Coordinates of C-alpha atoms and ligand atoms in Angstrom, one line a residue:
X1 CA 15.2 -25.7 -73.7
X2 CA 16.6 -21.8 -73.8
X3 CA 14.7 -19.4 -71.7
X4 CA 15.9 -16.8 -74.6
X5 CA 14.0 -19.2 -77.0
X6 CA 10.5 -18.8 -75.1
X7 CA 11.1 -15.1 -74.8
X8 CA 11.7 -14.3 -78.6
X9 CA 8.7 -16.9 -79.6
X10 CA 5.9 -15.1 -77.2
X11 CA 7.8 -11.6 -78.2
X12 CA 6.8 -12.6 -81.6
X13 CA 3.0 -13.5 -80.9
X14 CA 3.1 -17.2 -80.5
X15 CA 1.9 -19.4 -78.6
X16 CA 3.9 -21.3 -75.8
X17 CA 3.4 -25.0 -75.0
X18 CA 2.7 -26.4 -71.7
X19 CA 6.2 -28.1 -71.6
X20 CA 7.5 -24.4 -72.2
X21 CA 5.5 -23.0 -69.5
X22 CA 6.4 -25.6 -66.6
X23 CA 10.2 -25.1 -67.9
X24 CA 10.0 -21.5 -67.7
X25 CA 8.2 -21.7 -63.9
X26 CA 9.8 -24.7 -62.6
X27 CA 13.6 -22.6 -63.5
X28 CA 12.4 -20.0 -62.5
X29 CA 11.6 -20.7 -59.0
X30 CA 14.1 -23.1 -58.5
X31 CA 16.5 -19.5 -59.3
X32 CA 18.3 -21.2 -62.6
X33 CA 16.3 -18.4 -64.6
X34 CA 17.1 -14.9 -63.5
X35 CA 15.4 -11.7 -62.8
X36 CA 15.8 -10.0 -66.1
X37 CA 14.8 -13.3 -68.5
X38 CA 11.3 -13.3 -66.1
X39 CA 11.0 -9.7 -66.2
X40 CA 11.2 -10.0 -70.3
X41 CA 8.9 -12.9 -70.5
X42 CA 6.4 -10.8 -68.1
X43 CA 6.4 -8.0 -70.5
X44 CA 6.2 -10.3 -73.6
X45 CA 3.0 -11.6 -71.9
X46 CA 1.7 -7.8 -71.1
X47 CA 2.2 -7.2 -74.5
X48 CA 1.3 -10.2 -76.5
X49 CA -1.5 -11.9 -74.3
X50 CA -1.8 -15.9 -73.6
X51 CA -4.9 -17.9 -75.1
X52 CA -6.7 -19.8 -73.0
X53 CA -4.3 -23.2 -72.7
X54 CA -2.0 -21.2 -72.4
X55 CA -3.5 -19.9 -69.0
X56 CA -4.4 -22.9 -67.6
X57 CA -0.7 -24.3 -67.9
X58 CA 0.6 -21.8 -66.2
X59 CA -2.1 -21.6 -63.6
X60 CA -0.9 -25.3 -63.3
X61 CA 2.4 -24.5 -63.0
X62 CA 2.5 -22.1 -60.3
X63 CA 0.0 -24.4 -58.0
X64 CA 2.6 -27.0 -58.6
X65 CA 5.3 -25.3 -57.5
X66 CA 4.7 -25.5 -54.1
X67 CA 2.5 -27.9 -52.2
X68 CA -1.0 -28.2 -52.6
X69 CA -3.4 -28.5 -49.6
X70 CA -5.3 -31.9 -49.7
X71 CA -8.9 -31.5 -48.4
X72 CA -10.0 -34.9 -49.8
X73 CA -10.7 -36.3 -45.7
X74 CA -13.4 -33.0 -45.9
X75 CA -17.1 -34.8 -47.3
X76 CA -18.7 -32.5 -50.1
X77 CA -17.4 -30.4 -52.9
X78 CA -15.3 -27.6 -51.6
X79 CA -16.1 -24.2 -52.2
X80 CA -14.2 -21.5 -52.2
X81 CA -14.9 -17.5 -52.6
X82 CA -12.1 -14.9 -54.1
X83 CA -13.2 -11.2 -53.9
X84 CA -10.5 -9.2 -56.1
X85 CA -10.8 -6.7 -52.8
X86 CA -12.6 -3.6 -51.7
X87 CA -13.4 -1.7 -48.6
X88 CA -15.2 -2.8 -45.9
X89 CA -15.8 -6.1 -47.6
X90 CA -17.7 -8.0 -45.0
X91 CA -18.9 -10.5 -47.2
X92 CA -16.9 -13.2 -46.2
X93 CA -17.5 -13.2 -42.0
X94 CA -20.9 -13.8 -43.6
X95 CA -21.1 -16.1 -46.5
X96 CA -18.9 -18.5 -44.9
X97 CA -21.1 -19.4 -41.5
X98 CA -24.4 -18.6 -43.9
X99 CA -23.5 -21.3 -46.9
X100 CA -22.3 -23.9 -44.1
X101 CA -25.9 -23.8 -42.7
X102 CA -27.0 -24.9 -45.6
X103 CA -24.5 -27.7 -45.8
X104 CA -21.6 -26.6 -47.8
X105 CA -18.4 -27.0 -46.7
X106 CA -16.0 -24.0 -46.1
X107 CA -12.7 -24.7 -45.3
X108 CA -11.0 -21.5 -45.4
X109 CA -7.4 -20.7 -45.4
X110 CA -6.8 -17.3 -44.8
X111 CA -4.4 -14.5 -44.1
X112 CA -3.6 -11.3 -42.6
X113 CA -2.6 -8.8 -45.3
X114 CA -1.8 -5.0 -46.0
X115 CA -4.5 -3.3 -46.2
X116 CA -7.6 -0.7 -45.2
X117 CA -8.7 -3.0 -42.7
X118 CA -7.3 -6.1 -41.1
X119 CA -7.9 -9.5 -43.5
X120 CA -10.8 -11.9 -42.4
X121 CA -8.5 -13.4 -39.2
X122 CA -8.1 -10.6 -37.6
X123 CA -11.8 -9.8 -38.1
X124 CA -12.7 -12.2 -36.6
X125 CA -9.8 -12.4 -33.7
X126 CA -12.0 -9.7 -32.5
X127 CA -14.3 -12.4 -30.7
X128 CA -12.5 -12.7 -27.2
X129 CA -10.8 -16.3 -27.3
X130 CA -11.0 -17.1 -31.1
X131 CA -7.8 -18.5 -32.6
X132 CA -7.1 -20.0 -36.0
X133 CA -4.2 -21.7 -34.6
X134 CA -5.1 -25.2 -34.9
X135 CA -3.7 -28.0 -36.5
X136 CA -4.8 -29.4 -39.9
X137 CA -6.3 -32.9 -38.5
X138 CA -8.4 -30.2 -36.6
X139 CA -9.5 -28.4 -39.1
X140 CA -10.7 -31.2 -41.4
X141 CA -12.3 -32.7 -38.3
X142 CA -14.0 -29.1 -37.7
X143 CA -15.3 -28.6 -41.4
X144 CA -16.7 -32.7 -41.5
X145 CA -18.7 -31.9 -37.9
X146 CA -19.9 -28.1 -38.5
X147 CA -19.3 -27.5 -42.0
X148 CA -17.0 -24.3 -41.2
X149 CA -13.4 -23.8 -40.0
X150 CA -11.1 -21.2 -40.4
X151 CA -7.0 -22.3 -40.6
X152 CA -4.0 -19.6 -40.7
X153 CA -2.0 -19.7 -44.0
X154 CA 0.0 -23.3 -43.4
X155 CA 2.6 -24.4 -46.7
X156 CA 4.9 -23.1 -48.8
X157 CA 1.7 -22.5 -51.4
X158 CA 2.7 -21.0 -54.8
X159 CA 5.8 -19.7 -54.5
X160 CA 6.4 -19.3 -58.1
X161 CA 3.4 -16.9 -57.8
X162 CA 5.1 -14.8 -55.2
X163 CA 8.5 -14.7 -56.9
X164 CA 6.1 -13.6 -60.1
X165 CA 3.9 -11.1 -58.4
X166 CA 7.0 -9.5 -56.7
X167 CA 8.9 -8.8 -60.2
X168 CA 5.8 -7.7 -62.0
X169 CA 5.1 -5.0 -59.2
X170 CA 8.5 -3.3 -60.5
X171 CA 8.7 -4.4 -64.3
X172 CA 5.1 -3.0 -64.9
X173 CA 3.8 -5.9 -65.7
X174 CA 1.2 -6.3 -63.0
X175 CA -1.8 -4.9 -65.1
X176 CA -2.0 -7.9 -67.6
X177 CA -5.0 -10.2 -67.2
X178 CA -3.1 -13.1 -68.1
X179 CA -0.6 -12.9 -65.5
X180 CA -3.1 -11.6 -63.0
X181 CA -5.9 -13.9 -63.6
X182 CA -2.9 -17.1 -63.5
X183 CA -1.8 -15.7 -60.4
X184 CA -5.3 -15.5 -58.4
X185 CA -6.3 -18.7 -59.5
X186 CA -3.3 -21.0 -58.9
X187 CA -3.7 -19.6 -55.0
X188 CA -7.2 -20.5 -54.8
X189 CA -6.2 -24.3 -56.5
X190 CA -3.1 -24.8 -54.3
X191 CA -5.1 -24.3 -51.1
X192 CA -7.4 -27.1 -52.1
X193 CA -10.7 -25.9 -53.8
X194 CA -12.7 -28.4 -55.8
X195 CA -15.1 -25.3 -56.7
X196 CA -14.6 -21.0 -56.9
X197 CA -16.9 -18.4 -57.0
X198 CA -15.7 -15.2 -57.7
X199 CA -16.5 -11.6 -57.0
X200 CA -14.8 -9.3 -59.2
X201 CA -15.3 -5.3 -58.0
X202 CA -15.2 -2.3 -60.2
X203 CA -15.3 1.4 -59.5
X204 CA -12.7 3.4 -57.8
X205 CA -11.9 1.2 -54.6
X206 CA -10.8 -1.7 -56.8
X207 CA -8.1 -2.9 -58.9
X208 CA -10.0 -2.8 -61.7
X209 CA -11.6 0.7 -62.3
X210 CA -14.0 -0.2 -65.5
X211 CA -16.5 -2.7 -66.0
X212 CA -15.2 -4.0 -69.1
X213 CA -11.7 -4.8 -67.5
X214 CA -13.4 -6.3 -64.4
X215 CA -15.4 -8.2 -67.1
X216 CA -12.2 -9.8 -69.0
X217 CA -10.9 -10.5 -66.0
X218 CA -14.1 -12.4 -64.6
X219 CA -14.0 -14.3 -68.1
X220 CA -10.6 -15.0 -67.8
X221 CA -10.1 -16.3 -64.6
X222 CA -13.2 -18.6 -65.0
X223 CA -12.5 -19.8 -68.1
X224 CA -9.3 -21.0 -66.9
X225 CA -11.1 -22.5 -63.2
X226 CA -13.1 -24.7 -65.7
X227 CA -10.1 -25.7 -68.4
X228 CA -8.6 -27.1 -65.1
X229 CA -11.9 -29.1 -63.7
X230 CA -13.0 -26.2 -60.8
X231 CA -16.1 -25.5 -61.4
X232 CA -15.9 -21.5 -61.5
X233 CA -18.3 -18.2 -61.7
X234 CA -17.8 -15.0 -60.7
X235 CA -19.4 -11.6 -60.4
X236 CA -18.8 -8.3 -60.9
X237 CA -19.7 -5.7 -58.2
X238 CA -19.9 -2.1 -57.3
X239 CA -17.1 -1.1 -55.3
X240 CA -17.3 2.8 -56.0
X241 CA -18.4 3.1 -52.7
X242 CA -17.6 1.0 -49.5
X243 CA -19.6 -2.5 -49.5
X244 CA -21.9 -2.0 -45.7
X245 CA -22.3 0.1 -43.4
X246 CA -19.0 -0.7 -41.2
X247 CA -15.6 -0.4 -42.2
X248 CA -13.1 -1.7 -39.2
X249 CA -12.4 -4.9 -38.2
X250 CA -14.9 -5.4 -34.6
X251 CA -17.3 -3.2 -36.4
X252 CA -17.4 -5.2 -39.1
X253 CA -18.1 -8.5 -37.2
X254 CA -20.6 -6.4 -35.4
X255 CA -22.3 -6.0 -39.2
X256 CA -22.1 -9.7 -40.2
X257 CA -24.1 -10.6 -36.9
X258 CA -26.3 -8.4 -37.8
X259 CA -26.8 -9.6 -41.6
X260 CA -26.7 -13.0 -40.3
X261 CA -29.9 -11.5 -38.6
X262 CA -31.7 -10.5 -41.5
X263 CA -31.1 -7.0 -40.1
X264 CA -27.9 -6.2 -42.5
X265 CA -27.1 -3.2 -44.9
X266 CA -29.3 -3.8 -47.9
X267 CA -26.2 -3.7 -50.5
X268 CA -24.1 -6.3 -48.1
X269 CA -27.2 -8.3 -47.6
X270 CA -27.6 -8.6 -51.5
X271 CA -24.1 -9.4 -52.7
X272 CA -24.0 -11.8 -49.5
X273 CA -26.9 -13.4 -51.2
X274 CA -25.7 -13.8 -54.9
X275 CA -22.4 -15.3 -53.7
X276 CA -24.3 -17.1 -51.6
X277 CA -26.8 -19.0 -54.1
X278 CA -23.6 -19.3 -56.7
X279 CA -21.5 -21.4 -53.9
X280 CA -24.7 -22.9 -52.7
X281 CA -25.1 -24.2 -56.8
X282 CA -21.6 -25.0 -57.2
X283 CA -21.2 -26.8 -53.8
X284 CA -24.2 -29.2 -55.0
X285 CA -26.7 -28.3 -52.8
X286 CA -29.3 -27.2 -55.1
X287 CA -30.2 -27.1 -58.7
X288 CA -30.1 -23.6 -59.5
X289 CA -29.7 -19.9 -58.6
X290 CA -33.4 -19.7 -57.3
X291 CA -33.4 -22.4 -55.3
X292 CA -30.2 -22.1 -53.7
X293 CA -31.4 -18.5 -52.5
X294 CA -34.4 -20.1 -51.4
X295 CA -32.3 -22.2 -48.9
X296 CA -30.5 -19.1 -47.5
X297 CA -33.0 -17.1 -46.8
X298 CA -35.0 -19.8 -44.7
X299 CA -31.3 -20.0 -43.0
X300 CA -31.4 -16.4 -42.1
X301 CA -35.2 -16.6 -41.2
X302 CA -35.1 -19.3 -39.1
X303 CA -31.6 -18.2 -37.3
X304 CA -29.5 -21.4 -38.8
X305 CA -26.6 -19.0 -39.9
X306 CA -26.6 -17.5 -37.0
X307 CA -26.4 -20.3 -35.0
X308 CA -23.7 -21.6 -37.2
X309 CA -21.5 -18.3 -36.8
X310 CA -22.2 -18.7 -32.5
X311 CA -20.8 -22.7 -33.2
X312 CA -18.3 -21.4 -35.6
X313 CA -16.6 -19.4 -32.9
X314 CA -17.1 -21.8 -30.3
X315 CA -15.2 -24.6 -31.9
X316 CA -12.2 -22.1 -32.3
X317 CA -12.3 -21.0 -28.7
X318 CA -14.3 -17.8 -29.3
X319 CA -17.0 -16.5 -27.6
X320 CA -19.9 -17.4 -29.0
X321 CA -22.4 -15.1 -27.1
X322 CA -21.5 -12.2 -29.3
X323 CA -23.8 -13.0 -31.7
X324 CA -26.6 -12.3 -28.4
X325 CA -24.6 -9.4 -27.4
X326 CA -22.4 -7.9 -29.8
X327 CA -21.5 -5.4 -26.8
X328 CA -19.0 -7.6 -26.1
X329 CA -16.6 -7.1 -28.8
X330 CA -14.3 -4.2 -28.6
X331 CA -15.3 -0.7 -28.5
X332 CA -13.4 2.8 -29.2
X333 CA -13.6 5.5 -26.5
X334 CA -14.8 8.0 -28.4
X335 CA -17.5 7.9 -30.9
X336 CA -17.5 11.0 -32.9
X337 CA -20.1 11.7 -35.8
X338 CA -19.4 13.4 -38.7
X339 CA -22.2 16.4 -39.4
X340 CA -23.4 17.5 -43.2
X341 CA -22.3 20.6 -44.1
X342 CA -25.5 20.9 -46.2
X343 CA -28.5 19.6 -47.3
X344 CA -29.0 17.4 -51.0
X345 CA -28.1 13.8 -51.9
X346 CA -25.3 12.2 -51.4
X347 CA -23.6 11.1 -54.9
X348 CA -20.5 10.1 -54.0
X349 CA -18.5 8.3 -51.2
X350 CA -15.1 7.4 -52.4
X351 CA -14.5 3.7 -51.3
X352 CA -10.5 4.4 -51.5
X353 CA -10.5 7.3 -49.3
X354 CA -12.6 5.7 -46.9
X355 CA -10.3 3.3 -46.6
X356 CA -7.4 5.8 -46.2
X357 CA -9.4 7.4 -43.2
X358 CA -9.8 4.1 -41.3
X359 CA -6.5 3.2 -42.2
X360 CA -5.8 6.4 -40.1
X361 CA -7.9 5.2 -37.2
X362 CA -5.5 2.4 -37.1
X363 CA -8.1 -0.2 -38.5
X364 CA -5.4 -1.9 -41.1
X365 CA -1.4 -2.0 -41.4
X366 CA 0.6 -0.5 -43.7
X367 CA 3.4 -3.3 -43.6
X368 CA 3.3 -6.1 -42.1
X369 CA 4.8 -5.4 -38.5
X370 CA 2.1 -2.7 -37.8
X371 CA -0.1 -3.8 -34.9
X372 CA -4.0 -3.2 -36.1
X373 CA -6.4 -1.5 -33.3
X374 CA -9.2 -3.7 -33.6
X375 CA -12.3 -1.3 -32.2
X376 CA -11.8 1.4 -34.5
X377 CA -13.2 2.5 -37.8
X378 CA -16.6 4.0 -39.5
X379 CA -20.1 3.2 -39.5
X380 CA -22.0 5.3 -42.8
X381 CA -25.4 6.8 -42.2
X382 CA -25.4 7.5 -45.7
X383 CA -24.6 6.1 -48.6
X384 CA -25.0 7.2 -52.0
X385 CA -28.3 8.1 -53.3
X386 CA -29.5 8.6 -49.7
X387 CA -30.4 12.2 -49.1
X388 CA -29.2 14.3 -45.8
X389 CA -30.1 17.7 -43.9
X390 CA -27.6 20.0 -43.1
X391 CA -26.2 19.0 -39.4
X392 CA -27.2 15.4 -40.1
X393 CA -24.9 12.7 -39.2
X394 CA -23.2 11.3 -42.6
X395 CA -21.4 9.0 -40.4
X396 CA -19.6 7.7 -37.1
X397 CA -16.4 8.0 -36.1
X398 CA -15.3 5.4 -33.9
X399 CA -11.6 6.2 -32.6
X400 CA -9.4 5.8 -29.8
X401 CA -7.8 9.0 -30.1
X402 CA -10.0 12.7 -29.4
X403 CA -8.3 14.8 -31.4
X404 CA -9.6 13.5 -35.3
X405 CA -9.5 16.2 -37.4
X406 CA -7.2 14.7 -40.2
X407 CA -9.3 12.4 -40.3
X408 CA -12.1 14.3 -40.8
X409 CA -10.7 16.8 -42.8
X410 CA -10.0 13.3 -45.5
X411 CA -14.2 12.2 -44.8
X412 CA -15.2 15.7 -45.7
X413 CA -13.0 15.3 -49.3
X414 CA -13.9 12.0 -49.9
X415 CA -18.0 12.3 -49.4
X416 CA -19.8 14.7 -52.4
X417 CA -23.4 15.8 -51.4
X418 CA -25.1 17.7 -54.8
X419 CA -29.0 18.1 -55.7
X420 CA -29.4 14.1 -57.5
X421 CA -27.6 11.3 -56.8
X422 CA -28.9 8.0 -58.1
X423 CA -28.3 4.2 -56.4
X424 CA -24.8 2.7 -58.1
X425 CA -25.9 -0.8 -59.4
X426 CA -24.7 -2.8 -57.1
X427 CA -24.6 -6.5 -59.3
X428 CA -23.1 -5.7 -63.2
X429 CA -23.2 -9.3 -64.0
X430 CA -23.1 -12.6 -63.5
X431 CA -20.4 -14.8 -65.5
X432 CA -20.5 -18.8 -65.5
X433 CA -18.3 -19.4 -68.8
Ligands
URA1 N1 -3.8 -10.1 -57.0 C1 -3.1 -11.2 -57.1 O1 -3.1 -12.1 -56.3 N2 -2.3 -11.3 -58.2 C2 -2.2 -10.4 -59.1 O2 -1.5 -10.6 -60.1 C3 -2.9 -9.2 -59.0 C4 -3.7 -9.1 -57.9
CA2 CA1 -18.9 -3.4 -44.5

């Protein structure tokens, strides 16, 4: 086979066989293909599009490029959740201790990322004593007993996929739903989900800015989850403005204990809830969407998740008594709130920009040697569609350093009060083929 062969036929329109595809990844990553063949191929792709069997072989491909994480020894269908990313996404610290009190397994993999905020680790390294340094035999013995565990990124998992990602960042070729969809999904299969439920976000704060590209990319990735036997949905979700209350990585834990409670943000509470009753459905532990929600709200009522979050912690060293007292986790010195500079509605709180601020704070890490201050960040008052008097608090500030006036200076550009402002739809849709 000629990688110059592959790249004419997919220039032209056609469609590549699997054979084709596994050549053209297997070469690839073993370095027998260079950059600029790839790079060509990538923008054949971008241009020409894949059909669906063509997506799932080279999902395939990349998964098997690298070693695949064996959660057979875990009892029950594994489920995992992907959110394409937002701000002040707390959704995971509680759907993972939430579904698991309801007796699906989460075994979660996770990492520490670029970004606004720390990734869900470092969340939840916020507990004094919590660690997700432990070794695999651990893990699966942790997920069997309690249903939940938490690991640090272990194997060399799709390295096609990062060899990919990092030439499509500087060929323009990141934007193709192909390629991104492929890419997303073959991380999720490599780190051993039998089952994926996906939250795609749209609005300003994600990747994809429009519903109807959030929407192809939804279909495609869960068309390809089911061509491959993973049982896959997804949904799409607001993310014009930040998801919560709390954007920072204590705060944020602070805000899951709270939701756990019952006592959450009404938007967190609500997405926390359809994620829920999809991996609830998927995970085999009720019949449908109803139902499953049924299951999770008794868990919230009758403190189950939260008694699964305390044990959760325990078994990884942390200390579980924050959930009494979340006093406990780490706090900024100064807490600073941010005044309306007149009265109306709020109709706008860019989710972005709010991210930039608490990136400011020090919440998240621009590369990845940056050290992450784990007390700081923003707690909203307001959100959009919420009306405010002049001198009210829009927000809290909650910072290490006194002197804030950047970062208030980016707030007051980022937040939009006018005379209406209406509730964003939170849910858009909900896609199961
Ligand atoms: N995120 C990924 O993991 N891959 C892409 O291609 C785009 C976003
Ligand atoms: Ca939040």
């Amino acid at each position: 086979m000629r990688m110059v062969d592959i790249i004419e036929k997919k220039r032209d329109g056609q469609a590549l066989t699997n054979e084709e595809i596994e050549f053209f990844i297997n070469a690839y990553t073993s370095g027998e293909i260079p950059d600029y063949q790839a790079s060509s191929l990538a923008m054949a792709i971008f241009f020409q599009d894949m059909n669906d069997q063509e997506r799932a072989a080279l999902t395939m491909a990349m998964v098997n490029s690298g070693d695949v994480i064996d959660l057979s020894a875990i009892n029950g269908i594994k489920v995992d959740k992907h959110s394409t990313g937002g701000v002040g996404d707390t959704t995971t610290l509680v759907l993972a201790p939430l579904v698991a009190s309801v007796g699906v397994p989460v075994a979660k993999m996770s990492g520490r990322g670029l970004g606004h905020t720390g990734g869900t680790i470092d969340k939840l390294e916020s507990v004094e004593g919590f660690h997700v340094e432990i070794s695999e035999d651990k893990f699966v013995e942790l997920v069997n007993e309690a249903k939940v565990a938490v690991i640090g990124q272990t194997g060399n998992l799709t390295p096609a996929d990062k060899k990919l990602y990092g030439l499509r960042d500087v060929t323009g070729t990141v934007n193709s739903i192909p390629l991104i969809a492929s890419s997303i999904m073959s991380k999720k299969i490599a780190a051993g989900a039998d089952a994926i439920v996906l939250d795609v976000k749209t609005g300003n704060g994600a990747f994809m800015k429009t519903i109807e590209d959030a929407e192809a990319l939804a279909h495609a990735m869960v068309s390809i989850g089911n061509n491959v036997g993973r049982n896959t949905m997804a949904i799409i979700s607001d993310m014009s403005q930040p998801l919560g209350n709390a954007i920072g990585n204590a705060l944020e834990v602070k805000e899951a204990i709270e939701t756990l409670k019952g006592q959450g943000p009404k938007d967190l509470t609500e997405l926390v809830m359809t994620l829920g009753s999809q991996m609830v459905v998927v995970g085999g532990k009720a019949k449908d969407l109803e139902e499953a929600r049924a299951l999770l709200e008794k868990a919230i009522e009758d403190g189950s998740a939260l008694e699964s979050f305390r044990t959760f912690l325990e078994n990884q060293d942390g200390d579980g008594s924050v959930v009494d007292d979340v006093s406990k986790l780490p706090q900024a010195r100064f807490q600073i709130d941010l005044l309306s500079q007149k009265s109306g509605t709020v109709t706008e709180i860019i989710a972005n920009e709010i991210g930039v601020a608490s990136m400011m704070l020090g919440a998240g890490r621009q590369t990845k040697e940056d050290d992450i201050d784990l007390s700081v960040g923003i707690v909203l008052h307001k959100k959009v569609g919420d009306s405010v008097d002049e001198g009210e608090a829009l927000l809290t500030i909650h910072s290490n350093r006194e002197q804030i006036n950047d970062v208030k200076e980016k707030l007051n550009q980022s937040i939009t009060i006018s005379s209406h402002g209406e509730v964003p739809t939170l849910i858009h849709k909900i896609i199961t083929e």
